[in-house]
Amino acid sequence: MAPEAIRSPERRRDNRDPGPLLGSLVGYAVRRANNRIMTDLGICLAPLGLRPATFAILATIDAHPGIIQAGVGAILGIQRANLVPLLSELAGRRLIERRPAPHDNRAQALILTATGKDLLHEASREVRMHEDRMLMQLDARDRETLVALLGEIGA
Amino acid sequence: MAPEAIRSPERRRDNRDPGPLLGSLVGYAVRRANNRIMTDLGICLAPLGLRPATFAILATIDAHPGIIQAGVGAILGIQRANLVPLLSELAGRRLIERRPAPHDNRAQALILTATGKDLLHEASREVRMHEDRMLMQLDARDRETLVALLGEIGA
DNA sequence: TATTGTTATACTCTATAACTATA
DNA sequence: TATAGTTATAGAGTATAACAATA
C-alpha cells in the first residue's frame, strides 16, 4: 500500500536529516546553531589574535572595570583555574592589567589597557558583522524573540 | 540628573550581566543555552553509560539503518577520524554492529543490535524528560518557534 | 583521482584536586 | 572556615595529516 518510491528509500545524497528523534529536540537545534556560530565567530576573530573566550573576557572587563577574576568566571561560566592562562595571555599582550583590588588583598582587579580597548572595539565591529551574517534570515523582532526564548531555557 | 542610586553602581552580588555588548548578541544567548542543555543532558545520560555524542549516534543509526560511518559523520558534524573511537566503544558494548556495506567494499554499514535499540529507547525517555525540564517555561508554540528560528541561523 | 575507514597527533575547552595567602 | 588566585593534571571534543584498501 505505502508508495515507497515517493520517499526514495535510502538514496538521498543530500540527506542531513538526523531522524525523527533528534530532529524533534530543541537541544539538537541549539547545538547545531551553536556549532555554526562558534565556527564562524572563531574565523572572524582569528585575524585579531582572539578566540570566542578571550573576546568574551575583554567585553566583560570593559563592561565591569575593576572586576575581579572570580567575577569574570561567574559571569562567563569559566572556572577560576581555567581563567588563569587566558588572563595571562591577555596580560602578556598588554590588553589587560591586573591590579591589586582595593578592599581585598587576595583579589586582582582587572581593567582594559588603551590597546585592549582599541582591539575590543575592532573585534566588536567584526562580531557585529558576523552576527548580521549569521542572522541574515531573521529580522529584529525575530532576534529579540530568539534571545527571549533562549533565556527561558533551563531557568 | 540620572538617578544612579537606583541602578546600584558596582555592588550587585548576584550580577551575571555580561554587559551591553555580549548581552545583545544572539550568539551569546545561544552559547549559554547550549551550555545549560549539554550539562544537564550529560547528567541524564551518564547513568546509561552514554554521552550526548554517543546518544546522537545511536539515534542517527536507528533512523537510518545500514548507514555508513561517513554518513553519520556528515549528519552529526563529526569527522570520520573522530567517529572511529566512538563507534568502537558502541560496538564493544554490543550496541551497534559494523557489517560490510552491500555495494561498497570500503564502507561499513551500521545497525543497532536489540540491546542497542533497548538502550536507545530508554535513553530517549530520559532525554524527553530532560527536554521538558529545560523547556518548562515554554509552551509547544514557543518550542516550534525556537526550532524554526534556530534553523535559520547560518542558513 | 577520490573516498572509506583508520591511526596518530595536537590543540582547545573543561573539570578536579591541592596549595598559598588572605578574609 | 571560607574565598581568590594559582598550579598541575586529566578528560572530552575537535582538527589535520597520512596511510591502505577500494571506488
mmCIF file of C-alpha atoms (C1' of nucleotides) in Angstrom:
data_model
loop_
_atom_site.group_PDB
_atom_site.id
_atom_site.type_symbol
_atom_site.label_atom_id
_atom_site.label_comp_id
_atom_site.label_asym_id
_atom_site.label_seq_id
_atom_site.Cartn_x
_atom_site.Cartn_y
_atom_site.Cartn_z
ATOM 1 C CA MET A 1 0.000 0.000 0.000
ATOM 2 C CA ALA A 2 2.606 2.555 1.044
ATOM 3 C CA PRO A 3 4.111 4.143 -2.074
ATOM 4 C CA GLU A 4 7.712 3.693 -1.004
ATOM 5 C CA ALA A 5 9.043 5.047 -4.288
ATOM 6 C CA ILE A 6 7.953 8.531 -3.311
ATOM 7 C CA ARG A 7 10.234 8.714 -0.334
ATOM 8 C CA SER A 8 13.269 7.236 -2.176
ATOM 9 C CA PRO A 9 14.092 4.607 0.469
ATOM 10 C CA GLU A 10 17.789 5.108 1.296
ATOM 11 C CA ARG A 11 19.205 7.026 -1.626
ATOM 12 C CA ARG A 12 19.076 10.707 -0.793
ATOM 13 C CA ARG A 13 22.583 12.080 -1.277
ATOM 14 C CA ASP A 14 21.970 15.471 0.356
ATOM 15 C CA ASN A 15 20.371 13.903 3.380
ATOM 16 C CA ARG A 16 21.226 15.667 6.626
ATOM 17 C CA ASP A 17 18.081 14.551 8.404
ATOM 18 C CA PRO A 18 19.079 13.139 11.798
ATOM 19 C CA GLY A 19 15.744 11.331 12.085
ATOM 20 C CA PRO A 20 12.533 11.996 13.995
ATOM 21 C CA LEU A 21 14.079 11.726 17.446
ATOM 22 C CA LEU A 22 16.967 14.206 17.218
ATOM 23 C CA GLY A 23 15.007 16.302 14.736
ATOM 24 C CA SER A 24 12.315 16.970 17.322
ATOM 25 C CA LEU A 25 14.693 18.014 20.086
ATOM 26 C CA VAL A 26 15.177 21.710 20.789
ATOM 27 C CA GLY A 27 18.532 20.817 22.294
ATOM 28 C CA TYR A 28 19.726 19.409 18.971
ATOM 29 C CA ALA A 29 18.701 22.592 17.139
ATOM 30 C CA VAL A 30 20.506 24.690 19.758
ATOM 31 C CA ARG A 31 23.643 22.572 19.444
ATOM 32 C CA ARG A 32 23.736 22.850 15.652
ATOM 33 C CA ALA A 33 23.169 26.612 15.745
ATOM 34 C CA ASN A 34 25.869 26.961 18.382
ATOM 35 C CA ASN A 35 28.332 24.980 16.267
ATOM 36 C CA ARG A 36 27.710 27.145 13.216
ATOM 37 C CA ILE A 37 28.004 30.353 15.233
ATOM 38 C CA MET A 38 31.162 29.354 17.093
ATOM 39 C CA THR A 39 32.905 28.135 13.947
ATOM 40 C CA ASP A 40 32.207 31.371 12.097
ATOM 41 C CA LEU A 41 33.000 33.527 15.132
ATOM 42 C CA GLY A 42 36.339 31.805 15.558
ATOM 43 C CA ILE A 43 37.218 32.533 11.931
ATOM 44 C CA CYS A 44 36.224 36.200 12.334
ATOM 45 C CA LEU A 45 38.282 36.710 15.496
ATOM 46 C CA ALA A 46 41.387 34.763 14.469
ATOM 47 C CA PRO A 47 42.953 37.614 12.436
ATOM 48 C CA LEU A 48 42.798 39.754 15.590
ATOM 49 C CA GLY A 49 44.518 37.088 17.670
ATOM 50 C CA LEU A 50 41.332 36.454 19.649
ATOM 51 C CA ARG A 51 39.066 33.470 20.238
ATOM 52 C CA PRO A 52 35.449 33.467 21.416
ATOM 53 C CA ALA A 53 36.591 33.035 25.033
ATOM 54 C CA THR A 54 39.185 35.837 25.037
ATOM 55 C CA PHE A 55 36.791 38.169 23.231
ATOM 56 C CA ALA A 56 34.119 37.495 25.847
ATOM 57 C CA ILE A 57 36.601 38.190 28.627
ATOM 58 C CA LEU A 58 37.616 41.539 27.145
ATOM 59 C CA ALA A 59 33.957 42.512 26.701
ATOM 60 C CA THR A 60 33.171 41.559 30.286
ATOM 61 C CA ILE A 61 36.067 43.558 31.726
ATOM 62 C CA ASP A 62 35.071 46.505 29.552
ATOM 63 C CA ALA A 63 31.534 46.368 30.942
ATOM 64 C CA HIS A 64 32.767 45.965 34.526
ATOM 65 C CA PRO A 65 36.040 47.882 35.008
ATOM 66 C CA GLY A 66 37.852 46.691 38.121
ATOM 67 C CA ILE A 67 36.011 43.367 38.206
ATOM 68 C CA ILE A 68 37.985 40.563 39.881
ATOM 69 C CA GLN A 69 38.853 37.276 38.207
ATOM 70 C CA ALA A 70 36.248 35.264 40.090
ATOM 71 C CA GLY A 71 33.616 37.727 38.888
ATOM 72 C CA VAL A 72 34.558 37.218 35.273
ATOM 73 C CA GLY A 73 34.423 33.470 35.768
ATOM 74 C CA ALA A 74 30.993 33.660 37.385
ATOM 75 C CA ILE A 75 29.569 35.740 34.549
ATOM 76 C CA LEU A 76 31.014 33.701 31.696
ATOM 77 C CA GLY A 77 30.811 30.289 33.316
ATOM 78 C CA ILE A 78 34.570 29.795 33.251
ATOM 79 C CA GLN A 79 36.213 28.211 36.270
ATOM 80 C CA ARG A 80 38.871 30.188 38.107
ATOM 81 C CA ALA A 81 41.541 27.644 37.278
ATOM 82 C CA ASN A 82 40.801 27.798 33.565
ATOM 83 C CA LEU A 83 40.716 31.571 33.593
ATOM 84 C CA VAL A 84 44.322 31.958 34.722
ATOM 85 C CA PRO A 85 46.093 31.076 31.447
ATOM 86 C CA LEU A 86 43.548 33.078 29.435
ATOM 87 C CA LEU A 87 44.137 36.215 31.534
ATOM 88 C CA SER A 88 47.894 35.654 31.464
ATOM 89 C CA GLU A 89 47.711 35.556 27.680
ATOM 90 C CA LEU A 90 45.758 38.825 27.558
ATOM 91 C CA ALA A 91 48.024 40.467 30.141
ATOM 92 C CA GLY A 92 51.108 39.312 28.244
ATOM 93 C CA ARG A 93 49.793 41.102 25.178
ATOM 94 C CA ARG A 94 49.184 44.238 27.285
ATOM 95 C CA LEU A 95 45.454 44.121 26.531
ATOM 96 C CA ILE A 96 44.504 43.994 30.211
ATOM 97 C CA GLU A 97 46.162 44.843 33.531
ATOM 98 C CA ARG A 98 45.934 43.041 36.833
ATOM 99 C CA ARG A 99 45.932 45.493 39.726
ATOM 100 C CA PRO A 100 45.584 44.884 43.456
ATOM 101 C CA ALA A 101 41.910 45.064 44.399
ATOM 102 C CA PRO A 102 41.026 47.985 46.713
ATOM 103 C CA HIS A 103 39.358 46.189 49.641
ATOM 104 C CA ASP A 104 40.649 42.628 49.234
ATOM 105 C CA ASN A 105 44.332 41.792 49.109
ATOM 106 C CA ARG A 106 43.622 38.343 47.739
ATOM 107 C CA ALA A 107 41.901 39.572 44.593
ATOM 108 C CA GLN A 108 43.106 41.160 41.372
ATOM 109 C CA ALA A 109 41.132 43.973 39.813
ATOM 110 C CA LEU A 110 41.071 43.745 36.025
ATOM 111 C CA ILE A 111 40.984 46.664 33.610
ATOM 112 C CA LEU A 112 41.483 47.093 29.891
ATOM 113 C CA THR A 113 44.510 48.983 28.629
ATOM 114 C CA ALA A 114 44.119 51.533 25.839
ATOM 115 C CA THR A 115 45.385 48.847 23.471
ATOM 116 C CA GLY A 116 42.847 46.415 24.863
ATOM 117 C CA LYS A 117 40.002 48.872 24.344
ATOM 118 C CA ASP A 118 41.082 49.525 20.772
ATOM 119 C CA LEU A 119 41.280 45.829 19.992
ATOM 120 C CA LEU A 120 37.920 45.161 21.657
ATOM 121 C CA HIS A 121 36.227 47.857 19.620
ATOM 122 C CA GLU A 122 37.750 46.496 16.446
ATOM 123 C CA ALA A 123 36.657 42.989 17.402
ATOM 124 C CA SER A 124 33.165 44.269 18.225
ATOM 125 C CA ARG A 125 32.756 45.520 14.694
ATOM 126 C CA GLU A 126 33.818 42.139 13.328
ATOM 127 C CA VAL A 127 31.453 40.335 15.689
ATOM 128 C CA ARG A 128 28.506 42.539 14.745
ATOM 129 C CA MET A 129 29.176 41.820 11.084
ATOM 130 C CA HIS A 130 29.417 38.138 11.952
ATOM 131 C CA GLU A 131 26.045 38.294 13.742
ATOM 132 C CA ASP A 132 24.369 40.105 10.879
ATOM 133 C CA ARG A 133 25.683 37.446 8.509
ATOM 134 C CA MET A 134 24.545 34.545 10.668
ATOM 135 C CA LEU A 135 21.129 36.118 11.318
ATOM 136 C CA MET A 136 20.577 37.379 7.789
ATOM 137 C CA GLN A 137 17.278 35.475 7.558
ATOM 138 C CA LEU A 138 15.906 36.989 10.774
ATOM 139 C CA ASP A 139 14.559 40.496 11.345
ATOM 140 C CA ALA A 140 14.998 42.498 14.546
ATOM 141 C CA ARG A 141 11.803 41.130 16.047
ATOM 142 C CA ASP A 142 12.847 37.519 15.357
ATOM 143 C CA ARG A 143 16.174 38.160 17.062
ATOM 144 C CA GLU A 144 14.514 39.582 20.157
ATOM 145 C CA THR A 145 12.166 36.611 20.269
ATOM 146 C CA LEU A 146 15.114 34.263 19.928
ATOM 147 C CA VAL A 147 17.078 35.840 22.780
ATOM 148 C CA ALA A 148 13.973 35.901 24.989
ATOM 149 C CA LEU A 149 13.127 32.234 24.360
ATOM 150 C CA LEU A 150 16.736 31.092 24.775
ATOM 151 C CA GLY A 151 16.875 32.910 28.104
ATOM 152 C CA GLU A 152 13.996 30.800 29.394
ATOM 153 C CA ILE A 153 15.828 27.523 28.749
ATOM 154 C CA GLY A 154 16.873 25.897 31.983
ATOM 155 C CA ALA A 155 15.546 28.814 34.015
ATOM 156 C CA MET B 1 20.044 64.076 36.531
ATOM 157 C CA ALA B 2 20.457 60.319 36.223
ATOM 158 C CA PRO B 3 19.408 58.688 39.496
ATOM 159 C CA GLU B 4 22.435 56.451 39.804
ATOM 160 C CA ALA B 5 21.378 55.109 43.178
ATOM 161 C CA ILE B 6 18.604 53.131 41.520
ATOM 162 C CA ARG B 7 20.989 51.017 39.495
ATOM 163 C CA SER B 8 23.392 50.378 42.425
ATOM 164 C CA PRO B 9 26.624 51.236 40.603
ATOM 165 C CA GLU B 10 29.008 48.270 41.162
ATOM 166 C CA ARG B 11 27.548 46.443 44.119
ATOM 167 C CA ARG B 12 25.185 43.826 42.806
ATOM 168 C CA ARG B 13 26.267 40.487 44.264
ATOM 169 C CA ASP B 14 24.056 38.361 42.054
ATOM 170 C CA ASN B 15 25.223 40.147 38.963
ATOM 171 C CA ARG B 16 25.531 37.875 35.943
ATOM 172 C CA ASP B 17 25.124 40.663 33.413
ATOM 173 C CA PRO B 18 27.892 40.316 30.824
ATOM 174 C CA GLY B 19 27.401 43.911 29.727
ATOM 175 C CA PRO B 20 25.684 45.593 26.786
ATOM 176 C CA LEU B 21 27.923 44.055 24.127
ATOM 177 C CA LEU B 22 27.671 40.350 24.918
ATOM 178 C CA GLY B 23 24.152 40.824 26.254
ATOM 179 C CA SER B 24 22.963 41.995 22.863
ATOM 180 C CA LEU B 25 24.488 39.105 20.914
ATOM 181 C CA VAL B 26 22.238 36.231 19.858
ATOM 182 C CA GLY B 27 25.360 34.083 19.728
ATOM 183 C CA TYR B 28 25.996 34.632 23.422
ATOM 184 C CA ALA B 29 22.414 33.625 24.292
ATOM 185 C CA VAL B 30 22.769 30.506 22.138
ATOM 186 C CA ARG B 31 26.051 29.585 23.785
ATOM 187 C CA ARG B 32 24.652 29.933 27.304
ATOM 188 C CA ALA B 33 21.557 27.907 26.461
ATOM 189 C CA ASN B 34 23.731 25.260 24.833
ATOM 190 C CA ASN B 35 25.933 25.026 27.927
ATOM 191 C CA ARG B 36 22.946 24.576 30.225
ATOM 192 C CA ILE B 37 21.387 21.963 27.938
ATOM 193 C CA MET B 38 24.568 19.963 27.392
ATOM 194 C CA THR B 39 25.449 19.923 31.080
ATOM 195 C CA ASP B 40 22.007 18.632 32.063
ATOM 196 C CA LEU B 41 21.882 16.181 29.167
ATOM 197 C CA GLY B 42 25.237 14.747 30.144
ATOM 198 C CA ILE B 43 23.999 14.180 33.691
ATOM 199 C CA CYS B 44 20.824 12.467 32.409
ATOM 200 C CA LEU B 45 22.682 10.124 30.070
ATOM 201 C CA ALA B 46 25.601 9.223 32.349
ATOM 202 C CA PRO B 47 23.707 6.525 34.303
ATOM 203 C CA LEU B 48 23.070 4.756 30.982
ATOM 204 C CA GLY B 49 26.741 4.884 30.044
ATOM 205 C CA LEU B 50 26.034 7.372 27.245
ATOM 206 C CA ARG B 51 27.138 10.906 26.421
ATOM 207 C CA PRO B 52 25.412 13.405 24.130
ATOM 208 C CA ALA B 53 27.599 12.287 21.218
ATOM 209 C CA THR B 54 27.041 8.544 21.623
ATOM 210 C CA PHE B 55 23.299 9.076 22.147
ATOM 211 C CA ALA B 56 23.130 11.121 18.929
ATOM 212 C CA ILE B 57 24.990 8.377 17.052
ATOM 213 C CA LEU B 58 22.591 5.682 18.246
ATOM 214 C CA ALA B 59 19.585 7.834 17.297
ATOM 215 C CA THR B 60 21.033 8.502 13.851
ATOM 216 C CA ILE B 61 21.707 4.825 13.142
ATOM 217 C CA ASP B 62 18.211 3.955 14.372
ATOM 218 C CA ALA B 63 16.726 6.481 11.933
ATOM 219 C CA HIS B 64 18.949 5.257 9.068
ATOM 220 C CA PRO B 65 19.582 1.517 9.395
ATOM 221 C CA GLY B 66 22.550 0.480 7.289
ATOM 222 C CA ILE B 67 24.005 3.990 7.136
ATOM 223 C CA ILE B 68 27.772 4.061 6.686
ATOM 224 C CA GLN B 69 30.181 5.815 9.042
ATOM 225 C CA ALA B 70 30.797 8.766 6.758
ATOM 226 C CA GLY B 71 27.036 9.310 6.606
ATOM 227 C CA VAL B 72 26.749 9.508 10.367
ATOM 228 C CA GLY B 73 29.614 11.971 10.433
ATOM 229 C CA ALA B 74 28.011 14.147 7.759
ATOM 230 C CA ILE B 75 24.691 14.297 9.613
ATOM 231 C CA LEU B 76 26.088 14.995 13.059
ATOM 232 C CA GLY B 77 29.059 17.104 12.021
ATOM 233 C CA ILE B 78 31.589 14.637 13.409
ATOM 234 C CA GLN B 79 34.716 13.974 11.399
ATOM 235 C CA ARG B 80 35.414 10.439 10.253
ATOM 236 C CA ALA B 81 38.604 10.237 12.284
ATOM 237 C CA ASN B 82 36.821 11.252 15.484
ATOM 238 C CA LEU B 83 33.970 8.858 14.844
ATOM 239 C CA VAL B 84 36.150 5.758 14.926
ATOM 240 C CA PRO B 85 36.738 5.520 18.683
ATOM 241 C CA LEU B 86 33.101 6.419 19.391
ATOM 242 C CA LEU B 87 31.816 3.624 17.153
ATOM 243 C CA SER B 88 34.396 1.195 18.549
ATOM 244 C CA GLU B 89 33.092 1.984 22.016
ATOM 245 C CA LEU B 90 29.490 1.315 20.962
ATOM 246 C CA ALA B 91 30.436 -1.836 19.059
ATOM 247 C CA GLY B 92 32.458 -3.079 22.031
ATOM 248 C CA ARG B 93 29.323 -2.790 24.165
ATOM 249 C CA ARG B 94 27.338 -4.705 21.506
ATOM 250 C CA LEU B 95 25.012 -1.739 20.989
ATOM 251 C CA ILE B 96 25.782 -1.498 17.263
ATOM 252 C CA GLU B 97 27.210 -3.806 14.601
ATOM 253 C CA ARG B 98 29.536 -2.973 11.721
ATOM 254 C CA ARG B 99 28.686 -5.027 8.655
ATOM 255 C CA PRO B 100 30.174 -4.942 5.143
ATOM 256 C CA ALA B 101 28.206 -2.441 3.054
ATOM 257 C CA PRO B 102 26.290 -4.040 0.142
ATOM 258 C CA HIS B 103 27.587 -2.048 -2.832
ATOM 259 C CA ASP B 104 30.852 -0.634 -1.454
ATOM 260 C CA ASN B 105 33.587 -2.831 -0.029
ATOM 261 C CA ARG B 106 35.315 0.128 1.581
ATOM 262 C CA ALA B 107 32.363 1.092 3.746
ATOM 263 C CA GLN B 108 30.829 -0.359 6.885
ATOM 264 C CA ALA B 109 27.047 -0.466 7.229
ATOM 265 C CA LEU B 110 25.918 0.313 10.771
ATOM 266 C CA ILE B 111 22.894 -1.147 12.530
ATOM 267 C CA LEU B 112 21.610 -1.227 16.082
ATOM 268 C CA THR B 113 21.549 -4.519 17.951
ATOM 269 C CA ALA B 114 18.495 -5.462 20.015
ATOM 270 C CA THR B 115 20.436 -4.289 23.065
ATOM 271 C CA GLY B 116 21.223 -1.040 21.309
ATOM 272 C CA LYS B 117 17.577 -0.426 20.484
ATOM 273 C CA ASP B 118 16.533 -1.104 24.047
ATOM 274 C CA LEU B 119 19.139 1.282 25.422
ATOM 275 C CA LEU B 120 18.234 3.951 22.868
ATOM 276 C CA HIS B 121 14.571 3.781 23.777
ATOM 277 C CA GLU B 122 15.410 4.015 27.445
ATOM 278 C CA ALA B 123 17.698 6.956 26.754
ATOM 279 C CA SER B 124 15.007 8.608 24.640
ATOM 280 C CA ARG B 125 12.645 8.651 27.592
ATOM 281 C CA GLU B 126 15.326 10.258 29.736
ATOM 282 C CA VAL B 127 16.094 12.834 27.058
ATOM 283 C CA ARG B 128 12.432 13.764 26.617
ATOM 284 C CA MET B 129 12.131 14.281 30.360
ATOM 285 C CA HIS B 130 15.300 16.361 30.208
ATOM 286 C CA GLU B 131 13.834 18.496 27.420
ATOM 287 C CA ASP B 132 10.575 19.021 29.250
ATOM 288 C CA ARG B 133 12.524 20.109 32.302
ATOM 289 C CA MET B 134 14.751 22.510 30.373
ATOM 290 C CA LEU B 135 11.822 23.957 28.414
ATOM 291 C CA MET B 136 9.405 24.102 31.310
ATOM 292 C CA GLN B 137 8.831 27.832 30.770
ATOM 293 C CA LEU B 138 7.963 27.399 27.087
ATOM 294 C CA ASP B 139 4.758 26.079 25.576
ATOM 295 C CA ALA B 140 4.554 23.965 22.409
ATOM 296 C CA ARG B 141 4.234 27.009 20.189
ATOM 297 C CA ASP B 142 7.299 28.659 21.724
ATOM 298 C CA ARG B 143 9.301 25.491 21.122
ATOM 299 C CA GLU B 144 8.295 25.342 17.478
ATOM 300 C CA THR B 145 9.209 28.995 17.076
ATOM 301 C CA LEU B 146 12.557 28.354 18.718
ATOM 302 C CA VAL B 147 13.435 25.411 16.461
ATOM 303 C CA ALA B 148 12.343 27.352 13.375
ATOM 304 C CA LEU B 149 14.378 30.452 14.255
ATOM 305 C CA LEU B 150 17.441 28.422 15.219
ATOM 306 C CA GLY B 151 17.241 26.620 11.880
ATOM 307 C CA GLU B 152 17.596 29.930 10.074
ATOM 308 C CA ILE B 153 20.883 30.760 11.771
ATOM 309 C CA GLY B 154 23.756 30.499 9.351
ATOM 310 C CA ALA B 155 21.479 29.306 6.564
ATOM 311 C "C1'" DT C 1 41.778 10.647 -8.610
ATOM 312 C "C1'" DA C 2 38.531 10.446 -4.972
ATOM 313 C "C1'" DT C 3 36.543 8.194 -0.971
ATOM 314 C "C1'" DT C 4 36.213 4.990 3.334
ATOM 315 C "C1'" DG C 5 37.988 3.710 7.397
ATOM 316 C "C1'" DT C 6 41.849 4.027 10.234
ATOM 317 C "C1'" DT C 7 45.909 5.669 13.132
ATOM 318 C "C1'" DA C 8 48.475 9.180 15.146
ATOM 319 C "C1'" DT C 9 48.805 13.627 16.836
ATOM 320 C "C1'" DA C 10 47.820 18.161 18.684
ATOM 321 C "C1'" DC C 11 45.167 21.814 20.384
ATOM 322 C "C1'" DT C 12 41.278 23.768 22.824
ATOM 323 C "C1'" DC C 13 37.964 23.531 26.411
ATOM 324 C "C1'" DT C 14 36.607 21.762 30.565
ATOM 325 C "C1'" DA C 15 36.867 19.524 35.298
ATOM 326 C "C1'" DT C 16 39.116 18.377 39.771
ATOM 327 C "C1'" DA C 17 42.333 18.431 43.425
ATOM 328 C "C1'" DA C 18 45.612 20.745 46.132
ATOM 329 C "C1'" DC C 19 48.411 24.564 47.528
ATOM 330 C "C1'" DT C 20 49.159 29.819 49.321
ATOM 331 C "C1'" DA C 21 47.666 33.880 51.007
ATOM 332 C "C1'" DT C 22 44.359 36.370 52.558
ATOM 333 C "C1'" DA C 23 39.467 37.201 54.619
ATOM 334 C "C1'" DT D 1 36.251 28.327 57.876
ATOM 335 C "C1'" DA D 2 35.762 30.230 53.508
ATOM 336 C "C1'" DT D 3 37.430 32.635 49.368
ATOM 337 C "C1'" DA D 4 40.931 34.362 45.473
ATOM 338 C "C1'" DG D 5 44.404 33.137 42.704
ATOM 339 C "C1'" DT D 6 47.416 29.642 41.199
ATOM 340 C "C1'" DT D 7 49.462 25.127 39.610
ATOM 341 C "C1'" DA D 8 49.151 20.631 37.872
ATOM 342 C "C1'" DT D 9 46.678 17.249 35.640
ATOM 343 C "C1'" DA D 10 43.295 14.581 33.215
ATOM 344 C "C1'" DG D 11 39.422 14.079 30.297
ATOM 345 C "C1'" DA D 12 36.443 15.408 26.475
ATOM 346 C "C1'" DG D 13 35.817 17.457 21.900
ATOM 347 C "C1'" DT D 14 37.768 18.821 17.785
ATOM 348 C "C1'" DA D 15 41.269 19.458 13.924
ATOM 349 C "C1'" DT D 16 44.771 17.911 10.434
ATOM 350 C "C1'" DA D 17 47.885 14.741 8.071
ATOM 351 C "C1'" DA D 18 48.891 10.406 6.359
ATOM 352 C "C1'" DC D 19 48.137 5.607 5.106
ATOM 353 C "C1'" DA D 20 45.879 1.157 2.904
ATOM 354 C "C1'" DA D 21 42.039 -0.582 0.542
ATOM 355 C "C1'" DT D 22 38.638 0.283 -2.658
ATOM 356 C "C1'" DA D 23 35.790 3.080 -5.993
#
